[in-house]
Structures are given as structure tokens and as C-alpha cells.
Amino acid sequence: MTARILLIEDDADLARLLRRVLTDEGYAVTWAGDGHTGLHLALTREVDAMIVDRGLPAVEGLDLIARLRSRGIGTPILVLSARNSTEDRVEGLDAGAEDYLTKPFELSELLARVRALLRRHLDRAVELAVPGGSLDLATRTVRRAGGGAVELVELSEREAALLGLLAARPGVVFSRADLLDRVFGDAESETVVDTYVHYCRRKLGKDVISTVRGLGYRLGKS
């Protein structure tokens, strides 16, 4: 699967260079030129890693990261900044970034750090929190504890993919069209989304996925 990277950088020339280099490496890159647009994309799109410039207009880079972390978005983030003091790096890491790279930098180093971020993402993504337990994407099972016993609930491939997408963005409401595209790419009707939501609820309880009237679905209770 192609790794998806969200690049939030207001320097158009640098962004153009990074997009070309990252695309040549096989990544799918989405670019935002300001913090407000970047925040919106980070909250509404599923990505595997983010590269965030610290000195952004509209929403400053570290403020953007703090907002994402407060919303439960755990996607690994690399900060780019011209500030290179120890205090600046500590501020970036304390805001919730995993890595901090000062400008100017070598492209080979940036690519190495991106690869490290993506490895961390894969490690984290193996198990996701869901209401009442945790989803293991590797085995497609939900582990639930109750009454001193542990229950394992097996899911089909598509049930696990649907629940995993919602669990990776616990605060995000996904439209039926979006879920159809991301999980059921070969299906034609949005009714297949409703069908698999029903399957997940039947196995895990009605509160595992909530319906947001007129908008779509999200993880957990409304």
C-alpha cells in the first residue's frame, strides 16, 4: 500500500521540491500551504505521516500539532523549522511531534526520518482502541474484557477494515461515500456500508459505531 504523507509547508518552492522528492520515493503526498488548511486536512483525511513546518500562517505549526493531539490524532509528525536551539526542539517534541528537523537539511536525512516515522505508524497501527476493548488488525480480532474473562471476537476482512478506519480517527465522522471509497472500493452501492456497520454492531454491540444523522458514521457513541 502506498504510504500517504500530509505536507504542511507555506514556502511554495520548498513544498514543490519536497513533493517531487517524496513522490519519486513512491509516497502519495497531499500539500497544504497554511496551518488552517493543514489542520482541516489532518482532521478529515487518513494519512500515515505528517511533515509540518513550524512557522505557518493562520495556525502556527506547534499549535496545529497540539490541536491534533487533543483530538486524539496520533499520526506521527516531523516538524521542520529554522529554529535550532535545544529549547525549540524540546518545545516541538512537547507539543506532540515525534521528530524535529532544522533547516537547512539534506534531503537524504529527511527521507530517512520519514521512513522512521512510517515504521512507527505501522507499529502503532497493529492495535487500535475500540469501545469496550481493542482491535488487532493483524489477526482481525477484537479483544474485550468483562467479568474477569477475556473474549476474542473474530471479524471478517472488511469488518476489520471498516472498524479500523473509524478507530484510527475516533473523532472524525466519515460519510457513507467516503467509507465506500476507502473500504469497499469494488462495490457500487453505499448500502454495503450500512450492511457492514450492521455486522460490526451485531458482533460487538450497537454502541461500537454510531450514526451521525445526515452525515455518516463514527466510532463509539454519539
N, CA, C and O of each residue as an XYZ file, in Angstrom:
888
protein
N       0.843     -1.183      0.000
C       0.000      0.000      0.000
C       0.884      1.241      0.000
O       1.874      1.296      0.730
N       0.534      2.241     -0.816
C       1.288      3.474     -0.875
C       1.101      4.275      0.405
O      -0.028      4.523      0.829
N       2.208      4.679      1.018
C       2.122      5.487      2.233
C       1.678      6.894      1.870
O       2.114      7.462      0.869
N       0.791      7.452      2.711
C       0.215      8.779      2.459
C       0.838      9.793      3.423
O       0.861      9.591      4.637
N       1.335     10.878      2.853
C       2.002     11.905      3.655
C       1.295     13.235      3.459
O       1.009     13.638      2.332
N       1.017     13.910      4.560
C       0.468     15.255      4.514
C       1.603     16.239      4.778
O       2.202     16.227      5.853
N       1.893     17.082      3.808
C       2.942     18.085      3.910
C       2.291     19.441      4.141
O       1.505     19.903      3.314
N       2.614     20.082      5.267
C       2.059     21.393      5.596
C       3.222     22.373      5.646
O       3.955     22.440      6.633
N       3.375     23.128      4.571
C       4.544     23.998      4.392
C       4.123     25.213      3.580
O       3.556     25.063      2.498
N       4.394     26.431      4.092
C       3.951     27.636      3.403
C       4.946     28.137      2.351
O       4.589     28.967      1.515
N       6.175     27.648      2.382
C       7.163     28.022      1.372
C       6.878     27.193      0.113
O       7.166     25.998      0.061
N       6.310     27.854     -0.894
C       5.863     27.123     -2.083
C       7.012     26.440     -2.815
O       6.849     25.331     -3.323
N       8.172     27.091     -2.875
C       9.314     26.493     -3.568
C       9.810     25.248     -2.841
O      10.091     24.226     -3.467
N       9.916     25.338     -1.518
C      10.345     24.172     -0.749
C       9.307     23.065     -0.825
O       9.650     21.891     -0.956
N       8.043     23.439     -0.744
C       6.974     22.434     -0.821
C       7.003     21.715     -2.163
O       6.806     20.501     -2.226
N       7.248     22.461     -3.234
C       7.317     21.860     -4.572
C       8.469     20.853     -4.649
O       8.320     19.771     -5.217
N       9.608     21.218     -4.076
C      10.759     20.318     -4.069
C      10.469     19.063     -3.251
O      10.750     17.951     -3.695
N       9.909     19.241     -2.060
C       9.633     18.089     -1.197
C       8.577     17.180     -1.801
O       8.668     15.957     -1.692
N       7.589     17.766     -2.430
C       6.555     16.945     -3.062
C       7.164     16.085     -4.163
O       6.836     14.905     -4.289
N       8.053     16.680     -4.963
C       8.684     15.925     -6.046
C       9.550     14.802     -5.506
O       9.494     13.677     -6.002
N      10.360     15.106     -4.478
C      11.255     14.094     -3.909
C      10.459     12.971     -3.254
O      10.771     11.795     -3.443
N       9.448     13.323     -2.497
C       8.646     12.311     -1.809
C       7.847     11.466     -2.802
O       7.709     10.254     -2.630
N       7.329     12.112     -3.831
C       6.587     11.370     -4.854
C       7.507     10.413     -5.602
O       7.114      9.290     -5.919
N       8.733     10.855     -5.884
C       9.695      9.981     -6.548
C      10.031      8.758     -5.698
O      10.400      7.709     -6.226
N       9.898      8.902     -4.373
C      10.147      7.783     -3.468
C       8.953      6.843     -3.369
O       9.025      5.809     -2.705
N       7.859      7.201     -4.029
C       6.692      6.327     -4.051
C       5.590      6.696     -3.081
O       4.638      5.935     -2.909
N       5.703      7.872     -2.434
C       4.684      8.288     -1.478
C       3.582      9.085     -2.176
O       3.817      9.749     -3.186
N       2.383      9.003     -1.619
C       1.273      9.848     -2.070
C       1.253     11.085     -1.177
O       1.041     10.978      0.031
N       1.472     12.253     -1.768
C       1.667     13.479     -0.988
C       0.508     14.443     -1.199
O       0.128     14.746     -2.330
N      -0.046     14.919     -0.086
C      -1.033     15.996     -0.107
C      -0.387     17.226      0.516
O       0.249     17.137      1.566
N      -0.554     18.381     -0.140
C       0.108     19.597      0.345
C      -0.912     20.618      0.820
O      -1.953     20.816      0.193
N      -0.596     21.264      1.939
C      -1.360     22.403      2.428
C      -0.393     23.558      2.639
O       0.695     23.370      3.183
N      -0.790     24.756      2.207
C       0.107     25.898      2.274
C      -0.063     26.784      3.486
O       0.632     27.792      3.612
N      -0.976     26.433      4.386
C      -1.149     27.210      5.615
C      -1.682     26.293      6.710
O      -2.145     25.185      6.443
N      -1.607     26.775      7.938
C      -1.986     25.938      9.073
C      -3.461     25.610      9.128
O      -3.828     24.511      9.541
N      -4.319     26.535      8.720
C      -5.757     26.281      8.769
C      -6.148     25.157      7.823
O      -6.880     24.242      8.200
N      -5.656     25.232      6.592
C      -5.936     24.169      5.620
C      -5.319     22.851      6.073
O      -5.933     21.791      5.953
N      -4.100     22.932      6.594
C      -3.443     21.712      7.066
C      -4.191     21.051      8.198
O      -4.314     19.827      8.234
N      -4.694     21.852      9.127
C      -5.464     21.295     10.244
C      -6.720     20.606      9.740
O      -7.060     19.515     10.198
N      -7.409     21.237      8.802
C      -8.621     20.635      8.244
C      -8.313     19.302      7.570
O      -9.024     18.318      7.777
N      -7.254     19.271      6.763
C      -6.915     18.023      6.076
C      -6.498     16.935      7.063
O      -6.850     15.768      6.893
N      -5.753     17.319      8.089
C      -5.289     16.334      9.076
C      -6.443     15.732      9.850
O      -6.368     14.581     10.282
N      -7.515     16.497     10.034
C      -8.667     16.014     10.792
C      -9.645     15.218      9.938
O     -10.445     14.449     10.470
N      -9.593     15.391      8.638
C     -10.607     14.778      7.779
C     -10.069     13.721      6.826
O     -10.846     13.011      6.188
N      -8.738     13.608      6.720
C      -8.169     12.613      5.815
C      -7.284     11.646      6.588
O      -6.656     12.009      7.582
N      -7.251     10.435      6.118
C      -6.388      9.429      6.737
C      -5.016      9.487      6.075
O      -4.895      9.258      4.871
N      -3.984      9.792      6.857
C      -2.615      9.813      6.356
C      -1.733      8.993      7.288
O      -2.104      8.702      8.425
N      -0.564      8.630      6.786
C       0.337      7.776      7.555
C       1.428      8.551      8.272
O       2.011      8.056      9.237
N       1.707      9.759      7.810
C       2.704     10.613      8.462
C       2.474     12.046      8.018
O       1.901     12.292      6.957
N       2.925     12.992      8.834
C       2.812     14.411      8.501
C       4.172     15.080      8.627
O       4.972     14.754      9.503
N       4.408     16.027      7.721
C       5.571     16.908      7.801
C       5.018     18.312      7.990
O       4.307     18.819      7.122
N       5.336     18.942      9.109
C       4.709     20.215      9.473
C       5.778     21.282      9.694
O       6.664     21.124     10.534
N       5.684     22.364      8.932
C       6.574     23.498      9.152
C       6.141     24.228     10.418
O       4.947     24.368     10.684
N       7.104     24.686     11.189
C       6.756     25.363     12.439
C       6.182     26.753     12.203
O       5.218     27.136     12.865
N       6.749     27.512     11.277
C       6.331     28.896     11.064
C       5.237     29.026     10.038
O       5.459     29.594      8.968
N       4.058     28.513     10.337
C       2.947     28.534      9.388
C       2.048     29.748      9.600
O       1.890     30.204     10.732
N       1.455     30.281      8.524
C       0.421     31.298      8.693
C      -0.910     30.662      9.094
O      -1.102     29.458      8.925
N      -1.807     31.455      9.614
C      -3.169     31.063     10.016
C      -3.164     30.281     11.330
O      -3.743     30.731     12.319
N      -2.525     29.134     11.348
C      -2.371     28.346     12.584
C      -0.903     27.940     12.673
O      -0.406     27.222     11.805
N      -0.209     28.391     13.710
C       1.221     28.096     13.879
C       1.438     26.594     14.022
O       0.572     25.879     14.526
N       2.602     26.122     13.575
C       2.845     24.684     13.485
C       2.664     23.922     14.786
O       2.003     22.884     14.805
N       3.246     24.424     15.885
C       3.126     23.697     17.148
C       1.715     23.760     17.697
O       1.257     22.814     18.339
N       1.018     24.863     17.455
C      -0.386     24.955     17.861
C      -1.216     23.943     17.086
O      -2.106     23.303     17.645
N      -0.922     23.798     15.799
C      -1.621     22.811     14.968
C      -1.422     21.409     15.523
O      -2.376     20.640     15.640
N      -0.180     21.077     15.864
C       0.111     19.739     16.393
C      -0.618     19.504     17.714
O      -1.189     18.436     17.931
N      -0.598     20.508     18.598
C      -1.273     20.369     19.885
C      -2.773     20.153     19.696
O      -3.384     19.369     20.423
N      -3.365     20.842     18.727
C      -4.797     20.662     18.463
C      -5.090     19.245     17.971
O      -6.078     18.628     18.370
N      -4.214     18.738     17.098
C      -4.414     17.373     16.601
C      -4.323     16.359     17.734
O      -5.153     15.455     17.829
N      -3.328     16.504     18.585
C      -3.168     15.550     19.686
C      -4.349     15.621     20.647
O      -4.762     14.601     21.199
N      -4.896     16.827     20.851
C      -6.048     16.964     21.753
C      -7.293     16.320     21.176
O      -8.218     15.982     21.915
N      -7.326     16.143     19.843
C      -8.462     15.486     19.182
C      -8.241     13.981     19.043
O      -9.071     13.292     18.448
N      -7.156     13.468     19.573
C      -6.895     12.045     19.501
C      -6.214     11.589     18.237
O      -6.159     10.386     17.978
N      -5.686     12.511     17.428
C      -4.973     12.145     16.197
C      -3.534     11.804     16.556
O      -2.770     12.672     16.979
N      -3.170     10.539     16.387
C      -1.846     10.074     16.785
C      -0.878      9.870     15.644
O       0.176      9.264     15.840
N      -1.198     10.356     14.457
C      -0.325     10.191     13.298
C       1.062     10.768     13.575
O       1.157     11.898     14.055
N       2.136     10.038     13.293
C       3.489     10.545     13.536
C       3.762     11.829     12.756
O       3.369     11.962     11.597
N       4.442     12.772     13.413
C       4.682     14.090     12.826
C       6.161     14.448     12.908
O       6.805     14.280     13.943
N       6.680     14.947     11.785
C       8.023     15.512     11.710
C       7.892     17.023     11.558
O       7.231     17.497     10.634
N       8.512     17.778     12.454
C       8.496     19.236     12.393
C       9.707     19.726     11.604
O      10.825     19.250     11.803
N       9.472     20.679     10.711
C      10.549     21.380     10.024
C      10.621     22.794     10.593
O       9.591     23.451     10.748
N      11.820     23.264     10.902
C      11.930     24.597     11.496
C      13.314     25.183     11.277
O      14.314     24.466     11.234
N      13.349     26.518     11.137
C      14.627     27.224     11.065
C      15.204     27.452     12.458
O      16.362     27.844     12.599
N      14.390     27.204     13.490
C      14.851     27.375     14.868
C      15.576     26.108     15.306
O      15.025     25.010     15.225
N      16.808     26.264     15.768
C      17.616     25.070     16.026
C      18.160     24.976     17.443
O      19.065     24.184     17.702
N      17.624     25.773     18.366
C      18.106     25.673     19.740
C      17.513     24.437     20.415
O      16.510     23.885     19.962
N      18.143     24.022     21.488
C      17.620     22.880     22.250
C      16.222     23.174     22.762
O      15.355     22.302     22.745
N      16.000     24.402     23.217
C      14.684     24.772     23.733
C      13.612     24.659     22.654
O      12.498     24.211     22.927
N      13.944     25.062     21.438
C      12.985     24.970     20.335
C      12.645     23.517     20.025
O      11.481     23.181     19.806
N      13.663     22.656     20.008
C      13.409     21.236     19.739
C      12.557     20.618     20.840
O      11.656     19.827     20.565
N      12.843     20.979     22.082
C      12.058     20.457     23.206
C      10.606     20.907     23.087
O       9.695     20.118     23.340
N      10.374     22.172     22.703
C       9.012     22.669     22.528
C       8.269     21.862     21.467
O       7.095     21.531     21.635
N       8.958     21.552     20.382
C       8.329     20.786     19.318
C       7.941     19.388     19.766
O       6.846     18.913     19.466
N       8.833     18.737     20.478
C       8.545     17.382     20.959
C       7.464     17.404     22.031
O       6.613     16.516     22.077
N       7.495     18.421     22.895
C       6.474     18.522     23.936
C       5.089     18.792     23.359
O       4.079     18.418     23.954
N       5.044     19.443     22.197
C       3.759     19.724     21.555
C       3.117     18.457     21.000
O       1.915     18.429     20.733
N       3.928     17.402     20.826
C       3.381     16.144     20.344
C       4.035     15.600     19.100
O       3.615     14.564     18.584
N       5.065     16.282     18.601
C       5.782     15.770     17.423
C       6.706     14.624     17.812
O       7.204     14.567     18.937
N       6.929     13.714     16.872
C       7.860     12.610     17.103
C       9.291     12.974     16.735
O      10.237     12.397     17.271
N       9.454     13.925     15.826
C      10.800     14.252     15.353
C      10.846     15.727     14.968
O       9.816     16.351     14.713
N      12.071     16.273     14.932
C      12.266     17.711     14.695
C      13.519     17.869     13.843
O      14.610     17.466     14.246
N      13.352     18.459     12.666
C      14.465     18.613     11.728
C      14.646     20.096     11.416
O      13.703     20.772     11.004
N      15.865     20.595     11.615
C      16.111     22.020     11.403
C      16.547     22.304      9.968
O      17.216     21.493      9.329
N      16.150     23.472      9.485
C      16.526     23.940      8.153
C      17.843     24.708      8.251
O      18.089     25.392      9.244
N      18.695     24.599      7.220
C      18.580     23.734      6.037
C      18.911     22.285      6.383
O      19.609     22.019      7.361
N      18.412     21.359      5.586
C      18.650     19.943      5.835
C      18.945     19.229      4.522
O      18.621     19.720      3.441
N      19.561     18.072      4.641
C      19.807     17.231      3.471
C      18.552     16.416      3.169
O      17.913     15.893      4.081
N      18.206     16.311      1.903
C      17.016     15.555      1.527
C      17.125     14.089      1.933
O      16.124     13.463      2.282
N      18.329     13.545      1.890
C      18.514     12.143      2.275
C      18.179     11.944      3.754
O      17.635     10.908      4.137
N      18.504     12.936      4.581
C      18.172     12.823      6.004
C      16.668     12.924      6.215
O      16.099     12.177      7.011
N      16.024     13.845      5.503
C      14.570     13.949      5.624
C      13.890     12.642      5.234
O      12.971     12.189      5.916
N      14.341     12.037      4.137
C      13.736     10.771      3.701
C      13.947      9.673      4.732
O      13.050      8.863      4.967
N      15.118      9.637      5.349
C      15.383      8.633      6.381
C      14.454      8.824      7.571
O      13.961      7.854      8.146
N      14.221     10.070      7.934
C      13.340     10.344      9.068
C      11.887     10.017      8.742
O      11.141      9.557      9.606
N      11.490     10.253      7.502
C      10.137      9.885      7.077
C       9.967      8.371      7.149
O       8.937      7.884      7.615
N      10.961      7.634      6.696
C      10.870      6.171      6.764
C      10.735      5.707      8.217
O       9.985      4.774      8.505
N      11.456      6.355      9.123
C      11.363      6.002     10.545
C       9.977      6.309     11.084
O       9.431      5.527     11.862
N       9.397      7.440     10.683
C       8.043      7.780     11.113
C       7.035      6.741     10.637
O       6.145      6.339     11.386
N       7.181      6.313      9.395
C       6.244      5.342      8.846
C       6.370      3.993      9.537
O       5.371      3.297      9.720
N       7.587      3.613      9.922
C       7.742      2.365     10.679
C       7.023      2.465     12.015
O       6.394      1.504     12.457
N       7.112      3.620     12.658
C       6.407      3.811     13.928
C       4.902      3.736     13.718
O       4.181      3.178     14.544
N       4.431      4.301     12.611
C       2.997      4.269     12.324
C       2.505      2.838     12.180
O       1.451      2.481     12.706
N       3.275      2.016     11.462
C       2.879      0.621     11.280
C       2.876     -0.119     12.601
O       1.991     -0.936     12.854
N       3.857      0.156     13.445
C       3.905     -0.496     14.754
C       2.693     -0.125     15.595
O       2.112     -0.976     16.269
N       2.317      1.141     15.553
C       1.188      1.598     16.355
C      -0.134      1.084     15.815
O      -1.055      0.778     16.572
N      -0.213      0.996     14.495
C      -1.486      0.698     13.862
C      -1.906     -0.751     13.987
O      -3.024     -1.101     13.606
N      -1.035     -1.607     14.514
C      -1.407     -3.007     14.653
C      -2.585     -3.169     15.599
O      -3.432     -4.037     15.386
N      -2.654     -2.347     16.639
C      -3.734     -2.460     17.615
C      -4.337     -1.088     17.871
O      -3.622     -0.119     18.129
N      -5.662     -1.019     17.794
C      -6.379      0.244     17.957
C      -7.462      0.086     19.017
O      -8.081     -0.971     19.136
N      -7.683      1.143     19.778
C      -8.721      1.132     20.805
C     -10.101      1.250     20.165
O     -10.318      2.079     19.282
N     -11.023      0.415     20.617
C     -12.425      0.486     20.218
C     -13.264      0.402     21.482
O     -12.765     -0.052     22.511
N     -14.509      0.821     21.440
C     -15.338      0.767     22.648
C     -15.373     -0.622     23.274
O     -15.764     -1.594     22.628
N     -14.967     -0.706     24.515
C     -15.008     -1.971     25.236
C     -13.823     -2.879     25.024
O     -13.799     -3.989     25.555
N     -12.825     -2.435     24.253
C     -11.683     -3.320     24.033
C     -10.696     -2.754     23.039
O     -10.524     -1.539     22.941
N     -10.041     -3.649     22.294
C      -9.032     -3.231     21.319
C      -9.122     -4.117     20.082
O      -9.443     -5.302     20.167
N      -8.831     -3.514     18.935
C      -8.855     -4.213     17.659
C      -7.440     -4.530     17.233
O      -6.614     -3.627     17.106
N      -7.147     -5.801     17.009
C      -5.865     -6.240     16.476
C      -6.035     -6.405     14.974
O      -6.701     -7.331     14.511
N      -5.421     -5.493     14.211
C      -5.590     -5.525     12.764
C      -4.870     -6.702     12.119
O      -5.267     -7.170     11.052
N      -3.816     -7.177     12.767
C      -3.058     -8.296     12.199
C      -3.878     -9.584     12.212
O      -3.843    -10.364     11.260
N      -4.612     -9.795     13.298
C      -5.401    -11.028     13.431
C      -6.883    -10.817     13.164
O      -7.652    -11.777     13.135
N      -7.291     -9.553     12.968
C      -8.685     -9.180     12.747
C      -9.570     -9.672     13.893
O     -10.632    -10.252     13.671
N      -9.115     -9.430     15.109
C      -9.898     -9.806     16.287
C     -10.035     -8.616     17.219
O      -9.151     -7.764     17.297
N     -11.150     -8.571     17.920
C     -11.371     -7.578     18.960
C     -11.281     -8.281     20.301
O     -11.980     -9.262     20.557
N     -10.413     -7.765     21.149
C     -10.237     -8.317     22.498
C     -11.067     -7.495     23.474
O     -10.887     -6.283     23.592
N     -11.983     -8.171     24.175
C     -12.836     -7.484     25.143
C     -12.739     -8.187     26.489
O     -12.764     -9.415     26.570
N     -12.629     -7.392     27.534
C     -12.541     -7.934     28.889
C     -13.825     -7.617     29.646
O     -14.343     -6.503     29.575
N     -14.323     -8.596     30.361
C     -15.535     -8.391     31.152
C     -15.754     -9.539     32.109
O     -15.681    -10.707     31.727
N     -16.024     -9.196     33.365
C     -16.268    -10.238     34.360
C     -15.069    -11.105     34.637
O     -15.214    -12.269     35.012
N     -13.867    -10.546     34.457
C     -12.655    -11.299     34.725
C     -12.210    -12.190     33.595
O     -11.158    -12.822     33.690
N     -12.991    -12.262     32.515
C     -12.634    -13.102     31.372
C     -12.352    -12.231     30.157
O     -12.860    -11.116     30.045
N     -11.534    -12.754     29.250
C     -11.212    -12.057     28.014
C     -11.925    -12.753     26.868
O     -11.815    -13.969     26.704
N     -12.651    -11.983     26.080
C     -13.377    -12.516     24.930
C     -12.713    -12.039     23.651
O     -12.389    -10.859     23.518
N     -12.513    -12.945     22.718
C     -11.964    -12.601     21.408
C     -13.070    -12.728     20.365
O     -13.680    -13.787     20.217
N     -13.315    -11.652     19.655
C     -14.351    -11.635     18.627
C     -13.681    -11.531     17.263
O     -12.969    -10.565     16.991
N     -13.902    -12.502     16.425
C     -13.284    -12.511     15.098
C     -14.107    -11.682     14.118
O     -15.336    -11.738     14.116
N     -13.405    -10.912     13.284
C     -14.041    -10.091     12.265
C     -13.614    -10.548     10.882
O     -12.542    -11.127     10.705
N     -14.462    -10.280      9.914
C     -14.071    -10.532      8.531
C     -13.092     -9.440      8.102
O     -12.891     -8.454      8.812
N     -12.491     -9.633      6.934
C     -11.512     -8.658      6.448
C     -12.129     -7.268      6.311
O     -11.520     -6.271      6.700
N     -13.338     -7.207      5.759
C     -13.966     -5.905      5.548
C     -14.517     -5.323      6.848
O     -14.494     -4.106      7.031
N     -15.000     -6.147      7.731
C     -15.427     -5.647      9.039
C     -14.253     -5.007      9.770
O     -14.387     -3.932     10.356
N     -13.095     -5.678      9.731
C     -11.906     -5.154     10.404
C     -11.416     -3.875      9.727
O     -10.981     -2.941     10.402
N     -11.485     -3.831      8.396
C     -11.050     -2.630      7.678
C     -11.947     -1.440      8.013
O     -11.457     -0.331      8.225
N     -13.237     -1.665      8.059
C     -14.183     -0.604      8.397
C     -13.973     -0.111      9.819
O     -13.859      1.091     10.055
N     -13.924     -1.039     10.762
C     -13.741     -0.652     12.154
C     -12.374     -0.017     12.377
O     -12.245      0.924     13.161
N     -11.351     -0.529     11.688
C     -10.005      0.023     11.824
C      -9.920      1.460     11.332
O      -9.245      2.285     11.946
N     -10.593      1.766     10.237
C     -10.594      3.130      9.716
C     -11.243      4.086     10.703
O     -10.715      5.168     10.959
N     -12.381      3.697     11.256
C     -13.067      4.537     12.239
C     -12.234      4.684     13.507
O     -12.170      5.767     14.088
N     -11.591      3.590     13.940
C     -10.810      3.628     15.181
C      -9.544      4.465     15.037
O      -9.058      5.032     16.016
N      -9.007      4.544     13.821
C      -7.805      5.344     13.593
C      -8.089      6.836     13.661
O      -7.172      7.632     13.862
N      -9.348      7.223     13.497
C      -9.770      8.623     13.574
C     -11.012      8.696     14.461
O     -12.112      8.931     13.960
N     -10.853      8.499     15.773
C     -12.015      8.363     16.653
C     -12.909      9.585     16.733
O     -14.075      9.454     17.104
N     -12.408     10.773     16.399
C     -13.243     11.960     16.473
C     -13.847     12.381     15.151
O     -14.541     13.395     15.081
N     -13.592     11.614     14.099
C     -13.987     12.027     12.749
C     -15.254     11.293     12.317
O     -15.398     10.090     12.534
N     -16.173     12.044     11.699
C     -17.368     11.454     11.098
C     -17.073     11.185      9.625
O     -16.713     12.097      8.881
N     -17.227      9.940      9.213
C     -16.990      9.557      7.819
C     -18.327      9.411      7.105
O     -19.237      8.754      7.609
N     -18.443     10.019      5.938
C     -19.661      9.855      5.140
C     -19.708      8.441      4.579
O     -18.690      7.751      4.514
N     -20.888      8.023      4.181
C     -21.032      6.698      3.581
C     -20.233      6.622      2.283
O     -19.643      5.586      1.975
N     -20.212      7.720      1.521
C     -19.451      7.730      0.272
C     -17.959      7.581      0.542
O     -17.257      6.885     -0.193
N     -17.475      8.233      1.594
C     -16.055      8.143      1.935
C     -15.697      6.729      2.364
O     -14.672      6.191      1.945
N     -16.536      6.125      3.198
C     -16.286      4.750      3.643
C     -16.361      3.771      2.476
O     -15.584      2.819      2.403
N     -17.297      4.011      1.570
C     -17.397      3.154      0.387
C     -16.101      3.194     -0.407
O     -15.608      2.157     -0.850
N     -15.550      4.383     -0.588
C     -14.332      4.544     -1.380
C     -13.123      3.934     -0.676
O     -12.293      3.295     -1.324
N     -13.010      4.121      0.636
C     -11.815      3.707      1.371
C     -11.807      2.223      1.715
O     -10.743      1.606      1.766
N     -12.983      1.644      1.953
C     -13.048      0.259      2.435
C     -13.613     -0.691      1.391
O     -13.187     -1.843      1.303
N     -14.566     -0.217      0.603
C     -15.275     -1.105     -0.328
C     -15.097     -0.601     -1.758
O     -16.070     -0.346     -2.467
N     -13.857     -0.465     -2.161
C     -13.554      0.150     -3.448
C     -14.190     -0.519     -4.646
O     -14.426      0.132     -5.663
N     -14.476     -1.824     -4.545
C     -15.037     -2.532     -5.691
C     -16.553     -2.593     -5.661
O     -17.166     -3.163     -6.563
N     -17.171     -2.009     -4.628
C     -18.622     -2.004     -4.520
C     -19.192     -0.759     -5.175
O     -18.516      0.264     -5.284
N     -20.439     -0.854     -5.610
C     -21.055      0.262     -6.317
C     -22.073      1.010     -5.469
O     -22.287      2.204     -5.679
N     -22.698      0.340     -4.526
C     -23.770      0.960     -3.745
C     -23.326      1.249     -2.320
O     -22.629      0.444     -1.702
N     -23.735      2.409     -1.800
C     -23.403      2.783     -0.427
C     -24.115      1.907      0.595
O     -23.768      1.934      1.775
N     -25.099      1.135      0.165
C     -25.804      0.260      1.104
C     -24.875     -0.805      1.688
O     -25.154     -1.343      2.760
N     -23.763     -1.118      0.990
C     -22.826     -2.101      1.532
C     -22.194     -1.570      2.819
O     -21.856     -2.349      3.710
N     -22.034     -0.245      2.922
C     -21.509      0.351      4.146
C     -22.468      0.091      5.301
O     -22.045     -0.333      6.376
N     -23.754      0.343      5.084
C     -24.751      0.110      6.123
C     -24.773     -1.363      6.543
O     -24.933     -1.686      7.720
N     -24.610     -2.233      5.567
C     -24.625     -3.671      5.855
C     -23.482     -4.053      6.789
O     -23.688     -4.798      7.747
N     -22.278     -3.547      6.517
C     -21.129     -3.925      7.346
C     -21.128     -3.203      8.685
O     -20.584     -3.727      9.658
N     -21.713     -2.031      8.762
C     -21.914     -1.400     10.064
C     -22.827     -2.288     10.913
O     -22.582     -2.493     12.102
N     -23.880     -2.808     10.286
C     -24.788     -3.730     10.985
C     -24.050     -4.984     11.459
O     -24.269     -5.443     12.580
N     -23.185     -5.536     10.618
C     -22.427     -6.724     11.007
C     -21.552     -6.432     12.231
O     -21.506     -7.229     13.168
N     -20.857     -5.281     12.219
C     -19.990     -4.924     13.350
C     -20.801     -4.738     14.626
O     -20.388     -5.182     15.696
N     -21.936     -4.093     14.518
C     -22.791     -3.894     15.689
C     -23.324     -5.216     16.214
O     -23.431     -5.417     17.423
N     -23.657     -6.112     15.300
C     -24.188     -7.413     15.719
C     -23.152     -8.202     16.501
O     -23.496     -8.914     17.444
N     -21.878     -8.080     16.117
C     -20.817     -8.819     16.802
C     -20.318     -8.114     18.063
O     -19.928     -8.769     19.030
N     -20.329     -6.764     18.052
C     -19.644     -6.014     19.117
C     -20.563     -5.113     19.928
O     -20.118     -4.472     20.881
N     -21.838     -5.055     19.563
C     -22.766     -4.199     20.289
C     -23.095     -2.943     19.495
O     -22.288     -2.473     18.692
N     -24.268     -2.414     19.724
C     -24.748     -1.286     18.914
C     -23.957     -0.001     19.148
O     -23.997      0.902     18.313
N     -23.237      0.098     20.272
C     -22.510      1.330     20.579
C     -21.117      1.385     19.972
O     -20.417      2.384     20.139
N     -20.697      0.336     19.273
C     -19.347      0.339     18.721
C     -19.210      1.359     17.593
O     -18.150      1.960     17.422
N     -20.276      1.552     16.827
C     -20.310      2.541     15.744
C     -21.598      3.334     15.881
O     -22.677      2.755     16.010
N     -21.489      4.651     15.854
C     -22.682      5.485     15.970
C     -23.031      6.104     14.627
O     -22.159      6.369     13.800
N     -24.321      6.329     14.427
C     -24.818      7.013     13.241
C     -24.959      8.495     13.557
O     -25.615      8.868     14.529
N     -24.348      9.334     12.740
C     -24.492     10.781     12.875
C     -25.457     11.212     11.775
O     -25.102     11.255     10.597
N     -26.669     11.527     12.179
C     -27.750     11.740     11.218
C     -27.395     12.788     10.159
O     -26.989     13.908     10.470
N     -27.560     12.388      8.921
C     -27.313     13.291      7.807
C     -25.850     13.416      7.404
O     -25.534     14.058      6.403
N     -24.943     12.798      8.189
C     -23.519     12.937      7.899
C     -22.830     11.602      7.632
O     -22.091     11.478      6.656
N     -23.061     10.605      8.480
C     -22.409      9.324      8.277
C     -22.203      8.570      9.564
O     -23.100      8.502     10.405
N     -21.008      7.993      9.725
C     -20.702      7.151     10.891
C     -19.415      7.583     11.560
O     -18.535      8.181     10.941
N     -19.326      7.262     12.859
C     -18.065      7.444     13.577
C     -17.975      6.402     14.670
O     -18.958      5.739     15.000
N     -16.785      6.267     15.227
C     -16.543      5.270     16.267
C     -17.258      5.667     17.552
O     -17.299      6.842     17.915
N     -17.823      4.672     18.235
C     -18.370      4.889     19.566
C     -19.745      5.548     19.576
O     -20.404      5.697     18.547
N     -20.153      5.939     20.801
C     -21.459      6.542     20.986
C     -21.512      7.949     20.402
O     -20.489      8.619     20.261
N     -22.715      8.379     20.069
C     -22.914      9.740     19.559
C     -22.694     10.747     20.682
O     -22.814     11.952     20.463
